[in-house]
Structure formats: C-alpha cells, structure tokens
Coordinates of C-alpha atoms and ligand atoms in Angstrom, one line a residue:
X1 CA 144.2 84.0 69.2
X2 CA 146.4 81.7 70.2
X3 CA 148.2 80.7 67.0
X4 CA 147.8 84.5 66.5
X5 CA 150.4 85.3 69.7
X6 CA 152.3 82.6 68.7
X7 CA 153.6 83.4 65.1
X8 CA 154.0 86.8 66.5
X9 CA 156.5 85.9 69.1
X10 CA 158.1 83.4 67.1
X11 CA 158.7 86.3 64.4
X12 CA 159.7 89.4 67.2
X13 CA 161.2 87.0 70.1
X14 CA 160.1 87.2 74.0
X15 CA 161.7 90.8 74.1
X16 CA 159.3 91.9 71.2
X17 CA 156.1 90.8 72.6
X18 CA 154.3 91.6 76.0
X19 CA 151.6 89.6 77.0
X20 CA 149.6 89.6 80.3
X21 CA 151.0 91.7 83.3
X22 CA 150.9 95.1 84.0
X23 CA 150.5 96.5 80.6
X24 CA 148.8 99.9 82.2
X25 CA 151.0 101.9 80.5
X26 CA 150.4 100.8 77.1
X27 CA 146.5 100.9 77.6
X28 CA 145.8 104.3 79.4
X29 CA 146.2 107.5 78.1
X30 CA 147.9 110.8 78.8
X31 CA 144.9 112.5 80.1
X32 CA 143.5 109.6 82.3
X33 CA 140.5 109.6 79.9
X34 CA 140.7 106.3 78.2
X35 CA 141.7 103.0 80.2
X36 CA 141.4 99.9 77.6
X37 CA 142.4 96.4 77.5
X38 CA 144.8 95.1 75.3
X39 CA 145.5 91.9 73.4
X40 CA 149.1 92.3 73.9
X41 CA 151.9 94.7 72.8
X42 CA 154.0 94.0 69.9
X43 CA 157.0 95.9 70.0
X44 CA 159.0 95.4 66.4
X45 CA 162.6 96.5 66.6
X46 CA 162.7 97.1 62.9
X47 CA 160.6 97.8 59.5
X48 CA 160.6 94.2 58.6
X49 CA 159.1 93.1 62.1
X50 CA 156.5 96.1 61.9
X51 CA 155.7 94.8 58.1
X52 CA 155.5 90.7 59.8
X53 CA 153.3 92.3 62.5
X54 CA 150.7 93.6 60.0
X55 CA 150.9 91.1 57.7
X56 CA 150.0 88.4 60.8
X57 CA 147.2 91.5 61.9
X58 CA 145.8 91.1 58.1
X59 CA 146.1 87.4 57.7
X60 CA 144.3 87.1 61.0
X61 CA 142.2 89.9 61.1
X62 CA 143.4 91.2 64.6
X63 CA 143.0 95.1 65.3
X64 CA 145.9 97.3 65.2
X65 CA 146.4 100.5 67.7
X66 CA 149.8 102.2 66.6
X67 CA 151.6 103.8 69.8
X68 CA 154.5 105.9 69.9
X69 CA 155.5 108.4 73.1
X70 CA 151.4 107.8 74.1
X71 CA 151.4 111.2 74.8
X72 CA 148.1 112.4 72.8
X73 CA 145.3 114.2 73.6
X74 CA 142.0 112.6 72.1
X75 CA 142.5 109.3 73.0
X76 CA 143.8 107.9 69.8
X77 CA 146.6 105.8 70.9
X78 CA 145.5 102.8 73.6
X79 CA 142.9 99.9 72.7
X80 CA 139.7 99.8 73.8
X81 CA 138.1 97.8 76.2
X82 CA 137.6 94.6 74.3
X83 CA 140.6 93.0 75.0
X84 CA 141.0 92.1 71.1
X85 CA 143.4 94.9 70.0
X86 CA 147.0 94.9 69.6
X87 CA 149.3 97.7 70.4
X88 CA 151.7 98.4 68.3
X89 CA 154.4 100.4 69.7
X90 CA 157.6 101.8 68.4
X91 CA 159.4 102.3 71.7
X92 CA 162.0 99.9 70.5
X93 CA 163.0 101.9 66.5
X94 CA 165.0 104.3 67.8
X95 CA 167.9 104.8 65.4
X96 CA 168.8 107.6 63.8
X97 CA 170.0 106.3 59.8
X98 CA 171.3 109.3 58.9
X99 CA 172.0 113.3 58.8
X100 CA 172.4 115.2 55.2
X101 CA 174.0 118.6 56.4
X102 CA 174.0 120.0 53.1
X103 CA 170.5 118.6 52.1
X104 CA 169.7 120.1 55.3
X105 CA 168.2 117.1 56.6
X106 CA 167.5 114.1 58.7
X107 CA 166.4 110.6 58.7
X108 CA 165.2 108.7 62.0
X109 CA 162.7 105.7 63.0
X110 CA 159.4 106.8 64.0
X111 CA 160.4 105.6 67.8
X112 CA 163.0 108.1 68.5
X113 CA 161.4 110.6 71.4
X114 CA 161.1 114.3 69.4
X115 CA 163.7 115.7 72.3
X116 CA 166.5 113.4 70.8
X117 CA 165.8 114.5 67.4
X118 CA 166.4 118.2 68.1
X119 CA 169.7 117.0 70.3
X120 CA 170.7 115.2 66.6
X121 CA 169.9 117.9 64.5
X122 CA 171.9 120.3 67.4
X123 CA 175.3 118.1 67.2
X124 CA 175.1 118.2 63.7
X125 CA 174.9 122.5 64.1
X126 CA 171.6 122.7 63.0
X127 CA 168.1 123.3 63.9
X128 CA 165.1 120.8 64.4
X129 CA 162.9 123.2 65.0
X130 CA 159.4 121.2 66.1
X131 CA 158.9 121.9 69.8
X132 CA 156.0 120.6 72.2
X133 CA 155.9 120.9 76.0
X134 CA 155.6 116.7 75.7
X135 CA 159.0 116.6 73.7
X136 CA 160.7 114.8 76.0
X137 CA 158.4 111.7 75.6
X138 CA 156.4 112.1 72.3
X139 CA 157.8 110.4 69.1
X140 CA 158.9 111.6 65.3
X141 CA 156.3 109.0 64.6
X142 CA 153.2 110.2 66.5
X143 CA 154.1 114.0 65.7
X144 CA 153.6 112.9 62.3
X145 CA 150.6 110.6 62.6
X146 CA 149.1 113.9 64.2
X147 CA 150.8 116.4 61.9
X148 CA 151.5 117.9 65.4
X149 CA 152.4 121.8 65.7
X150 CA 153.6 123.2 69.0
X151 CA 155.5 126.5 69.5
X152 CA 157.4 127.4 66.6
X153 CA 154.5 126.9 63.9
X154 CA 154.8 130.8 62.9
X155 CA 157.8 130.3 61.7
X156 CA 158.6 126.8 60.8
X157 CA 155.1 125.4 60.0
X158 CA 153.8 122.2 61.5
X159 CA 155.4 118.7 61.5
X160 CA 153.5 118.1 58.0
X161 CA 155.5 121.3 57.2
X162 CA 158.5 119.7 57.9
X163 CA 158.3 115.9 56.4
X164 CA 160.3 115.8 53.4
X165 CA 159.7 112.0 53.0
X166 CA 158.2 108.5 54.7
X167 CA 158.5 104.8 55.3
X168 CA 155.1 103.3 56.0
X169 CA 154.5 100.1 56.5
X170 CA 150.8 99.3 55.0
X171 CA 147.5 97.9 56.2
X172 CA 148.4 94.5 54.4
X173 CA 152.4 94.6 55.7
X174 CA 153.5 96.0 52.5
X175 CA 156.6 98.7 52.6
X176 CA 156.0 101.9 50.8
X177 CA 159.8 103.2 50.5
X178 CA 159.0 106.7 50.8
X179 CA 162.1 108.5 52.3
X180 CA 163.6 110.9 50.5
X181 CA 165.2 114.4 50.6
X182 CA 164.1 116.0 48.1
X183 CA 162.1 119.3 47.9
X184 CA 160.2 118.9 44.5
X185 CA 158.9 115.9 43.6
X186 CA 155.8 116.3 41.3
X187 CA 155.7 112.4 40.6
X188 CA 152.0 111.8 41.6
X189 CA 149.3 111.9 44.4
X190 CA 151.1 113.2 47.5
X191 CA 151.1 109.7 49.8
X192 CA 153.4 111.3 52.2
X193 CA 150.4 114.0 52.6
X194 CA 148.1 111.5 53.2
X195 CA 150.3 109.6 56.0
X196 CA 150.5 112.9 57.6
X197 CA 147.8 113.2 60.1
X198 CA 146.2 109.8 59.4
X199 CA 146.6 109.1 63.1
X200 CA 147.5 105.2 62.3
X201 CA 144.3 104.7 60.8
X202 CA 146.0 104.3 57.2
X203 CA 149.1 102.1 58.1
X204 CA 152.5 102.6 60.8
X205 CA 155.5 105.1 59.7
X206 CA 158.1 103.2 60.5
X207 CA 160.4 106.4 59.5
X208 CA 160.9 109.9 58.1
X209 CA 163.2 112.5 56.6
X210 CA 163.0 115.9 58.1
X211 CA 163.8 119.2 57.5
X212 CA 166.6 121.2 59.1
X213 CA 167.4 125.0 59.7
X214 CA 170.4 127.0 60.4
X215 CA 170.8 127.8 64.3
X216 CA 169.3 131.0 65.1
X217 CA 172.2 133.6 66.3
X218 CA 170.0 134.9 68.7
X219 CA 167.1 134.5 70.4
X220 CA 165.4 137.0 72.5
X221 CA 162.5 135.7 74.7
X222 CA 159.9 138.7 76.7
X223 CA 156.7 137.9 78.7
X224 CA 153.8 140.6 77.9
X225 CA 151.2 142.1 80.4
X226 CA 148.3 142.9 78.1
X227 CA 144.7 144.0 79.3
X228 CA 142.5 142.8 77.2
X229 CA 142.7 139.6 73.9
X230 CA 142.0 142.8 71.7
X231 CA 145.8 144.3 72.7
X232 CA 147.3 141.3 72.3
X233 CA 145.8 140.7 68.8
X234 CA 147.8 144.3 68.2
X235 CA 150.4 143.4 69.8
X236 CA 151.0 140.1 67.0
X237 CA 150.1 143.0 64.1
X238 CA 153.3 145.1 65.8
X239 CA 155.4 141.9 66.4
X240 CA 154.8 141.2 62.6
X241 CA 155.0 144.1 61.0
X242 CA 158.7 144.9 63.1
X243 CA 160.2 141.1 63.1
X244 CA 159.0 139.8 60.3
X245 CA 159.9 136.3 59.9
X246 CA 162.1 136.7 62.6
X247 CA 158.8 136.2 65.1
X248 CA 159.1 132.7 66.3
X249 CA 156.9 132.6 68.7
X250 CA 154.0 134.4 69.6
X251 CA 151.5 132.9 72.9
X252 CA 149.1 133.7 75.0
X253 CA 147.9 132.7 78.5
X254 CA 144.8 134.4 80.4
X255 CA 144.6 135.3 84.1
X256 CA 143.1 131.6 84.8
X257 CA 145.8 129.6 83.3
X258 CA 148.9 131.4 85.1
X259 CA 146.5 131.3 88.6
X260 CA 145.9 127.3 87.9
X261 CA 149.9 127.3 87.9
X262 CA 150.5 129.4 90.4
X263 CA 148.0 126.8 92.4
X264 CA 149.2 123.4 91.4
X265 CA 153.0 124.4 90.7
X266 CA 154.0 127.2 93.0
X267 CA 157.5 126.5 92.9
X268 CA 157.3 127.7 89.6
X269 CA 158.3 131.8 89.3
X270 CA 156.0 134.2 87.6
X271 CA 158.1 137.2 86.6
X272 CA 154.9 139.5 86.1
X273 CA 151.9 140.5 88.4
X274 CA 148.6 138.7 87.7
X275 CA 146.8 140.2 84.4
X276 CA 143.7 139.6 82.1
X277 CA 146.5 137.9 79.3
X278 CA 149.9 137.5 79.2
X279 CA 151.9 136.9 75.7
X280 CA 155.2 135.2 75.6
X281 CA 157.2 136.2 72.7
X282 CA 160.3 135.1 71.0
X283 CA 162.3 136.5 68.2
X284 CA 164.9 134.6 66.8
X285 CA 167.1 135.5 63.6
X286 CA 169.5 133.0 61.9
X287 CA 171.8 136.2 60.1
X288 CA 172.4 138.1 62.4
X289 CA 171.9 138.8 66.4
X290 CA 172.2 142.6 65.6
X291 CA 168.9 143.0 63.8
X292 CA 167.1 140.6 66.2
X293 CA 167.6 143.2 69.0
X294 CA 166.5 146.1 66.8
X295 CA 163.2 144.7 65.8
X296 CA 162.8 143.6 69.5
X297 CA 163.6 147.3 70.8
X298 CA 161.4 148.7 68.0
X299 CA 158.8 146.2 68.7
X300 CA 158.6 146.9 72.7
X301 CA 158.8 150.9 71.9
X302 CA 155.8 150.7 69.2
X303 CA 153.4 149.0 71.2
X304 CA 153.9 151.0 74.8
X305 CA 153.3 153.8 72.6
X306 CA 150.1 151.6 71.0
X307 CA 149.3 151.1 75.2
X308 CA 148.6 147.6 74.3
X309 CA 151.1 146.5 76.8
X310 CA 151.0 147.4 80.0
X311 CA 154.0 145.6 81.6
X312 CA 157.2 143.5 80.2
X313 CA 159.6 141.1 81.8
X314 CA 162.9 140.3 79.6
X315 CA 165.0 137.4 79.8
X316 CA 168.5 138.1 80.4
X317 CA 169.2 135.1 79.5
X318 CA 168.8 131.4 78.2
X319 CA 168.0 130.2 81.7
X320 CA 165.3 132.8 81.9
X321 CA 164.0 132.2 78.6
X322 CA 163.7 128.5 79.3
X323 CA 162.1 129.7 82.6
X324 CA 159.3 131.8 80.8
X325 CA 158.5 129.0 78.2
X326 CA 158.6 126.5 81.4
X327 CA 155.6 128.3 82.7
X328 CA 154.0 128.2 79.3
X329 CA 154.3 124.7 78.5
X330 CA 153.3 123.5 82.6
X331 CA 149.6 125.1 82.0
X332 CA 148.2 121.3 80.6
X333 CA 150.6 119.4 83.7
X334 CA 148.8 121.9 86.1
X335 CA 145.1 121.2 84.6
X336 CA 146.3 117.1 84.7
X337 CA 146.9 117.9 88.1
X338 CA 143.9 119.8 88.7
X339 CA 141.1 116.8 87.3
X340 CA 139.6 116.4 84.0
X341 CA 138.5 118.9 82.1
X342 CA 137.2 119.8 78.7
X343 CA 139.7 120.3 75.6
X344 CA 139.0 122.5 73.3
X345 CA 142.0 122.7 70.6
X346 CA 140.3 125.1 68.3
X347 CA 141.6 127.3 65.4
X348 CA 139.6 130.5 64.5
X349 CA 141.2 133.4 61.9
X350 CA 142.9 135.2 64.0
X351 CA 140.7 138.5 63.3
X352 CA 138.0 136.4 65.2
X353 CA 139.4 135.3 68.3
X354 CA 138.8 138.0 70.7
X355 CA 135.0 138.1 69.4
X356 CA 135.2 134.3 70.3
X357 CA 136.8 134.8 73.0
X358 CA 134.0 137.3 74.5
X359 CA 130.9 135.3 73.5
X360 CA 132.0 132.2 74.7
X361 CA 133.4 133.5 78.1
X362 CA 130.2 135.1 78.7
X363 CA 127.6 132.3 77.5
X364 CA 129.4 129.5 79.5
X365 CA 129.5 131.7 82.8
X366 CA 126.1 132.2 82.4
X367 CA 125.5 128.6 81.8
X368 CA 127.1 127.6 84.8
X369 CA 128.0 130.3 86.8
X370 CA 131.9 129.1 88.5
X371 CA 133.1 127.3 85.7
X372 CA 136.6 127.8 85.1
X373 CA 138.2 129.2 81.2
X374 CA 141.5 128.1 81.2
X375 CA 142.3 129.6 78.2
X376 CA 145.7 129.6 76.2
X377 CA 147.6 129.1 72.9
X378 CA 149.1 129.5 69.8
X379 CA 147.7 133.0 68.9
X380 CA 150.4 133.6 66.4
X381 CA 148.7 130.3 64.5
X382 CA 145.2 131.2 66.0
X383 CA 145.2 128.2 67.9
X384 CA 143.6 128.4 71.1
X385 CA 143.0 125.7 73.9
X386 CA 139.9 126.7 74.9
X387 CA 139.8 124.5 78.1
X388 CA 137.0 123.9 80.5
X389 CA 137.0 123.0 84.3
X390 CA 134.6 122.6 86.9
X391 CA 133.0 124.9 89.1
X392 CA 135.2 124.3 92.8
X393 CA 131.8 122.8 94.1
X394 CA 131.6 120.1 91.5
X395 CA 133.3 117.0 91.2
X396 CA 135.4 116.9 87.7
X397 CA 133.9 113.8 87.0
X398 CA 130.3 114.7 87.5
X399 CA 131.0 117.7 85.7
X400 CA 132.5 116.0 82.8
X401 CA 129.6 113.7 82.5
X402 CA 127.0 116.2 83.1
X403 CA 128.0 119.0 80.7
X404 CA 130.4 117.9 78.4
X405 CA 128.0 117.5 75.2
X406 CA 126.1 120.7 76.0
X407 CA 129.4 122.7 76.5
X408 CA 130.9 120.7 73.1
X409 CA 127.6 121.8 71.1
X410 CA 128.3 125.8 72.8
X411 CA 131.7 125.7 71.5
X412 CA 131.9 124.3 68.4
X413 CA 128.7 126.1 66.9
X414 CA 130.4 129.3 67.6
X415 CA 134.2 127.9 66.3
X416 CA 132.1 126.8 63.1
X417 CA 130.3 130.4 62.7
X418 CA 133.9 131.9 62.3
X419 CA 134.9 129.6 59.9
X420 CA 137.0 127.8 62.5
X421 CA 138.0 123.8 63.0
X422 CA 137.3 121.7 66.0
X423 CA 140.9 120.4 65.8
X424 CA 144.0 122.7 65.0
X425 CA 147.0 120.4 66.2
X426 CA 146.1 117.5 68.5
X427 CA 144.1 115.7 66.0
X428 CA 140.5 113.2 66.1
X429 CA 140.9 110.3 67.6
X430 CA 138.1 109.4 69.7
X431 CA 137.7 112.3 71.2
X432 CA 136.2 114.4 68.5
X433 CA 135.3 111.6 66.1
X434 CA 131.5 112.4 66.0
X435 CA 131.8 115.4 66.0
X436 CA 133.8 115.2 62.9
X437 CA 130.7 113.4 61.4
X438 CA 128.8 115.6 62.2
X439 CA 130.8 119.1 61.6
X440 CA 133.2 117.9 58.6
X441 CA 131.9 118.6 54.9
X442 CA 130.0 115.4 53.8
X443 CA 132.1 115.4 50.6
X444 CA 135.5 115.8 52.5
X445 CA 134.2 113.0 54.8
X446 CA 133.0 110.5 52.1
X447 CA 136.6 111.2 50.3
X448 CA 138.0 110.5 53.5
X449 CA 135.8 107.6 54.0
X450 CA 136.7 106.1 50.5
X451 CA 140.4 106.8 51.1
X452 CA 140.2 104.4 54.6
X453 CA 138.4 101.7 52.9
X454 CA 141.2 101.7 50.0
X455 CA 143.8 101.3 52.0
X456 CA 142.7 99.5 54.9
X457 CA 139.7 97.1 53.4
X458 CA 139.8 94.8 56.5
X459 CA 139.3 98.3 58.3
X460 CA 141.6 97.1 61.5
X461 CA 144.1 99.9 61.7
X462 CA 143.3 102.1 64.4
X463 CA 139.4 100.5 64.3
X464 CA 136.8 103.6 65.6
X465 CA 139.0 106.6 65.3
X466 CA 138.9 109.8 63.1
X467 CA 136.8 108.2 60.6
Ligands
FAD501 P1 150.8 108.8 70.5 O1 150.1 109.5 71.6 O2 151.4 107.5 70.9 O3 149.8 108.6 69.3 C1 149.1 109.6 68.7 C2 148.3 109.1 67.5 O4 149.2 108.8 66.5 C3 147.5 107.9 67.7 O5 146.4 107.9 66.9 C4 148.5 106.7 67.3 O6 147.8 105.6 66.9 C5 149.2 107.4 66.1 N1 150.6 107.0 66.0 C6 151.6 107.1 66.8 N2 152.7 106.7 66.3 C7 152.4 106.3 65.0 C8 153.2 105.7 63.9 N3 154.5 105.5 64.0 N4 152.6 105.4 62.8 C9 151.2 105.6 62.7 N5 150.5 106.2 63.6 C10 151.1 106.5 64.8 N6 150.4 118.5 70.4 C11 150.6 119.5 69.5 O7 150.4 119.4 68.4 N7 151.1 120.7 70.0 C12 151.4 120.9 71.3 O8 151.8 122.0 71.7 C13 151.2 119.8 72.2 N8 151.5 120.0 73.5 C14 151.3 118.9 74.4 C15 151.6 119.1 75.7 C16 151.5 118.0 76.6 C17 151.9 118.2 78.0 C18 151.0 116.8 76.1 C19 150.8 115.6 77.0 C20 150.6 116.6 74.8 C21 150.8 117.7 73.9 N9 150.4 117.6 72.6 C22 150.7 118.6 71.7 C23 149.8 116.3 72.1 C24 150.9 115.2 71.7 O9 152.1 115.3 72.4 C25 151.1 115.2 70.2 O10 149.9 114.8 69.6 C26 152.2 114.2 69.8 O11 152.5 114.5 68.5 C27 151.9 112.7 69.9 O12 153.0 111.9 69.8 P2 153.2 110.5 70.5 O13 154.4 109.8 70.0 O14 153.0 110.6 72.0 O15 151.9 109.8 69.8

C-alpha cells in the first residue's frame, strides 16, 4: 500500500491526501450506525485528480467509498472496518462553472453543499428548487448519487427529476463528458439515468447541470390539525383538486413525532395543540400571488366544510413559515438525539397508506407493547418514514439488536403487499442491501447485477453496497 499512498500524494499534494489522525469524521456516519476504518482520504480538487485517483484505485486494486456532505441514511458513504478502503471525498470541488439564465440552468462540481446551490440559482433570480432538512451540509453530488427527494417532490420531482446532464469520472479513471443543457436528447441508452441513484457504486460525478425555475411570487405556508391519516389523505384530494400545481408541499407528522420534539427540542414553538396528525402545507405560484391566495382560501373553506381539519395555524409571514418547516425538518435531529432507532423510508400508493398505517401501528404495539411510531413524511409523494424507537424501558441498542430483523420482516411484508418499495428517497446502501436481494425482482436485480459488473469489473467502487 505503500507505493499506493505514495503516487497518490505525489499526484493530489499533502493538502489532497489525509492519512492517519483523527479521520472520524470521514469514517462514521450520520446516524452513528456505521464507524469504519479507512485507508486514507483522497480529497481531489478537480476532475483530472478524481480521474488520477481511480485510475491508481484500478491499477492497484484499492477500494473506493465516494463521500460527499456524509449526510446519508443507510450507511452508504464511510469504509468499512478493514482498514483497506479509500474515501473519496469531494469536499474540496466546490465551484460553480456556470449559470444559463435563459436555458434556465446550472452547472456546479459535485462538492458544492445543496444550500449554496439554491443561494446561486437565488442571485441569479431563479429557483433551485431541491430542498432537504440536511441542505446545509449535503452535496449536488450525493443528492444525485441518491436521486434524493425532500420537500418540494410534488411539484418539482426528485433530484433525478432535475439533472439535465453529468460528468462522471469512471471505475477505470475514464471521463464521460456528460454535461449538457439540453432537454431532448434521444442519442442512446440514458447514462445520466444510470449515474442517478447509483450511490457511487458505478463511478464518482464529478459534476452536473441542473434545472432551474422561475421564483414563486408567493408562497403561503399553514400547519393542519387533522384527526385521523384518513382526513389528511382528503385533505391532499382538496389541496389538489383547488391548487393544482400550485401545491408544493404537502407533509405530515403524527402525534409522536411533534411530542419527540417537543421533548428533545423544547425551545422549538409548536403553533397547534397536540393532535393524532398534523399536515404542513405550502402553496406556492410563480404567475401570480393573487391566485395563490384564492386557492389557499378555497382550499381551507372546502375542507372545514369536509371536517377533515379540525384546527389551522397560518404563517403571517416568511419567518413563520420557516418556523413551521423548522419543526418539520427537526423530527430526524430529535430521534438522533433520542438513540437509534429503526428507519423505515417507505413509499406505498397513496390510496394505501392509512390502511398501512393502521395494521402496522396495531401489529407492532402488540408485538411489543411501548414501542414508539415516530411516523412522518412526504404524503404528497406517499413517502412515509415509518420510524421505530424503543420502549422507555429498553436500551436503544438492545432494542436495535433484538428486534430489528423481526420488525424489518413486519414492515416490509406489509410495504410489499401494497405494491410499495422499501426505499423511496434515501436509497440502499448497506442498510437495506439484503433486503434488496431478497425483495427486488430477480430480473431487475440480475440486470442490475450485469450493469455493476460492466462498469466496474474489478468491482471496487463502493464494494458491498446496493448490489
Ligand atoms: P453522502 O452521505 O456523502 O453519500 C451518499 C451516497 O452517495 C453514498 O453511497 C456515497 O458513496 C454516494 N456519493 C456521494 N457523493 C458522490 C459522488 N459525487 N459521486 C458518486 N457517489 C457519491 N434524503 C432525502 O432524499 N430526502 C430528505 O428529505 C432527507 N432528509 C434528511 C434529513 C437529515 C437531517 C439527514 C441527516 C439526511 C436526510 N436525507 C434526506 C438523506 C441525505 O441527506 C441525502 O441522501 C443526501 O442526498 C446525501 O448527500 P451527501 O452529500 O451527504 O451524500
């Protein structure tokens, strides 16, 4: 390994390479789930070092963890614990190369943290519209590698949604050139597709063009007190049917979500009294703020006269509104806080989540009566985090190791009789890669399978995760 570390800090210089020291931040993850050992972390400032760093990777047959923001959730990003993998992390390709206002579109490097992309797109007057409570650290590159979705999916789609073109550096250190701006581009298998929500297991995007939208005019942000999953289900058919593509937003948090943040963050203000679900709603229109408010007023009107809300709190204004989705987006800090716990990032039809919803309560409270639903999401997208905690009298750990499979098993048997997936947004990684084996179609898996081995023969990007 030696001649290894040494060709790679002759080609990225002392400031590109860390070897020995405290690298804890580079080899734990997010959640506190996976602690690993690295080789050392390369840190390329451009394509041309990433491309040198695979290329030495292939020639030597070294293993390859691509990092960005290290902020995900199934333990894709940090090395294991054999102290033979490299991280590769783009904390230093940063730079924005470009902004196309009338394309309507952006260029950055894969490094740049998601929050400083929507601040680029915003001095440019225009709208960047991905959004995720980890903004602030997460990267264009990792939202990509885990086609990530967030809160404005209903209306903008997820980051796959968004990707107009890539640079990807390959397995062998090969560049594909694949940034571009166009919308149709019928030339061919879709590689940008296949980059998307490879989770580095195909090669490193060292960059990407992204969509942009016009700044919406107005924005109007409510919380909603609903009794039961089965109004707010109606309540998304009202918000539809009177906003139209104007609905931007449409979440939901049950009683034990708000309670675990009223617990762990009680600085934090909770407009309404504690209910069975509360739905945080945002409409947002780009023409014109007049029509925004309409559909808003018609929307609150038609569904107290449904009765499927019982109670609303309004922002007056953008402080307030940031204040509502504050609470929204603190839920996973306050369950980090709180211990581990079991992730469930499921999506079900939306037509089938409050039967989901009702089964699964019931069975896992019966299976071990204290356990804790902290249950919340996307309904708009029917993307639920169907998290678990531990009973008050049972250590998280013990918990985790004592019920996790069984609970899994609960779960995803009843996600897979809707017609559901075990992942909507946060991806594979280790996580969930045997249950992917076990739960994906054999012929989606083997194509997946084949598609790995073709472009990574040596098999030593991302080694043991997603497939
Ligand atoms: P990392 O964690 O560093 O990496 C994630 C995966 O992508 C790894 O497999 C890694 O190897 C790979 N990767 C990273 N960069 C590259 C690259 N340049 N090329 C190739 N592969 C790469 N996710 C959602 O979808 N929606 C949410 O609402 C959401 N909310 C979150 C809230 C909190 C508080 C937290 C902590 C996480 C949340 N996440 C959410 C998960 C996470 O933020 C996203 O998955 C994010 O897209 C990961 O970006 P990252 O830069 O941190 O990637």
């Amino acid at each position: 390994m030696t001649a290894f570390l040494d060709a790679l800090r002759a080609r990225l210089g002392d400031a590109g390479l860390l070897v020995g020291g405290d690298l804890a931040a580079y080899e734990q993850d997010w959640r506190k789930r996976y602690a690993g050992r690295a080789l050392a972390v390369a840190r390329p400032a451009s394509t041309d070092e990433v491309a040198a760093v695979l290329k030495l990777c292939h020639d030597h047959r070294v293993p390859v963890v691509p990092q960005g923001g290290n902020t995900g959730l199934v333990g894709g990003s940090t090395p294991d614990d054999s102290g033979r993998q490299l991280v590769l992390s783009l904390s230093r390709m940063k730079r924005l190369r470009g902004v196309d206002v009338a394309n309507a579109s952006l260029t950055a490097e894969a490094g740049c943290v998601l929050a400083d992309v929507q601040a680029a797109a915003r001095a440019a007057g225009l709208l960047f519209p991905l959004s995720l409570a980890a903004e602030g650290s997460c990267t264009l590159g990792g939202n990509l590698a885990t086609n990530a979705g967030g809160t404005q999916v209903l209306r903008y789609g997820n980051a796959r949604d968004l990707c107009l073109g890539l640079e990807v550096v390959t397995a062998s250190g090969e560049v594909w050139h694949g940034l571009s701006g166009l919308r149709k581009d019928n030339t061919g298998y879709d590689l940008r597709d296949l980059f998307i929500g490879s989770e580095g297991t195909l090669g490193v995007i060292t960059a990407a063009t992204m969509k942009l939208y016009p700044v919406p005019k107005e924005r109007l942000t409510a919380l909603a007190a609903c009794a039961s999953l089965d109004d707010a289900v109606a309540l998304l058919g009202l918000a539809r049917e009177h906003a139209g593509d104007a609905l931007t937003g449409f979440e939901v948090m049950n009683g034990a979500s708000l309670a675990l943040v009223a617990r762990q963050l009680p600085q934090l203000h909770q407009p309404l009294p504690p209910v069975a679900w509360t739905v945080l709603l945002e409409l947002s229109d780009a023409e014109s703020a007049t029509h925004a408010h309409g559909a808003f007023e018609g929307l609150l009107e038609a569904a107290m006269a449904r009765g499927c809300v019982q109670d609303a709190a309004i922002a007056q204004n953008l402080q307030q509104a940031k204040a509502f989705w504050h609470l929204r987006e603190s839920i996973p800090l306050a369950q980090a806080q709180a211990g581990l716990n079991i992730k469930h990032d499921i999506a079900l039809p939306v037509s089938a989540i409050s039967g989901f919803v009702a089964e699964m309560d019931a069975t896992l409270a019966a299976y071990l009566p204290g356990i804790h639903i902290i249950d919340f999401g996307h309904l708009g997208d029917g993307n639920l985090h169907y998290n678990v905690q531990a009973p008050a009298t049972v250590p998280p750990a013990e918990f985790l190791a004592a019920h996790e499979g069984p609970i899994n098993a609960m779960v995803y048997d009843a996600v897979g009789r809707r017609g559901g997936s075990i992942s909507a947004e946060h991806g594979i990684g280790r996580l969930k890669r045997e249950e992917l084996a076990a739960r994906k179609d054999p012929t989606g898996l083997a194509l997946m399978r084949a598609i790995k081995k073709a472009l990574d023969p040596r098999g030593l990007m991302n080694p043991d995760r997603l497939v």
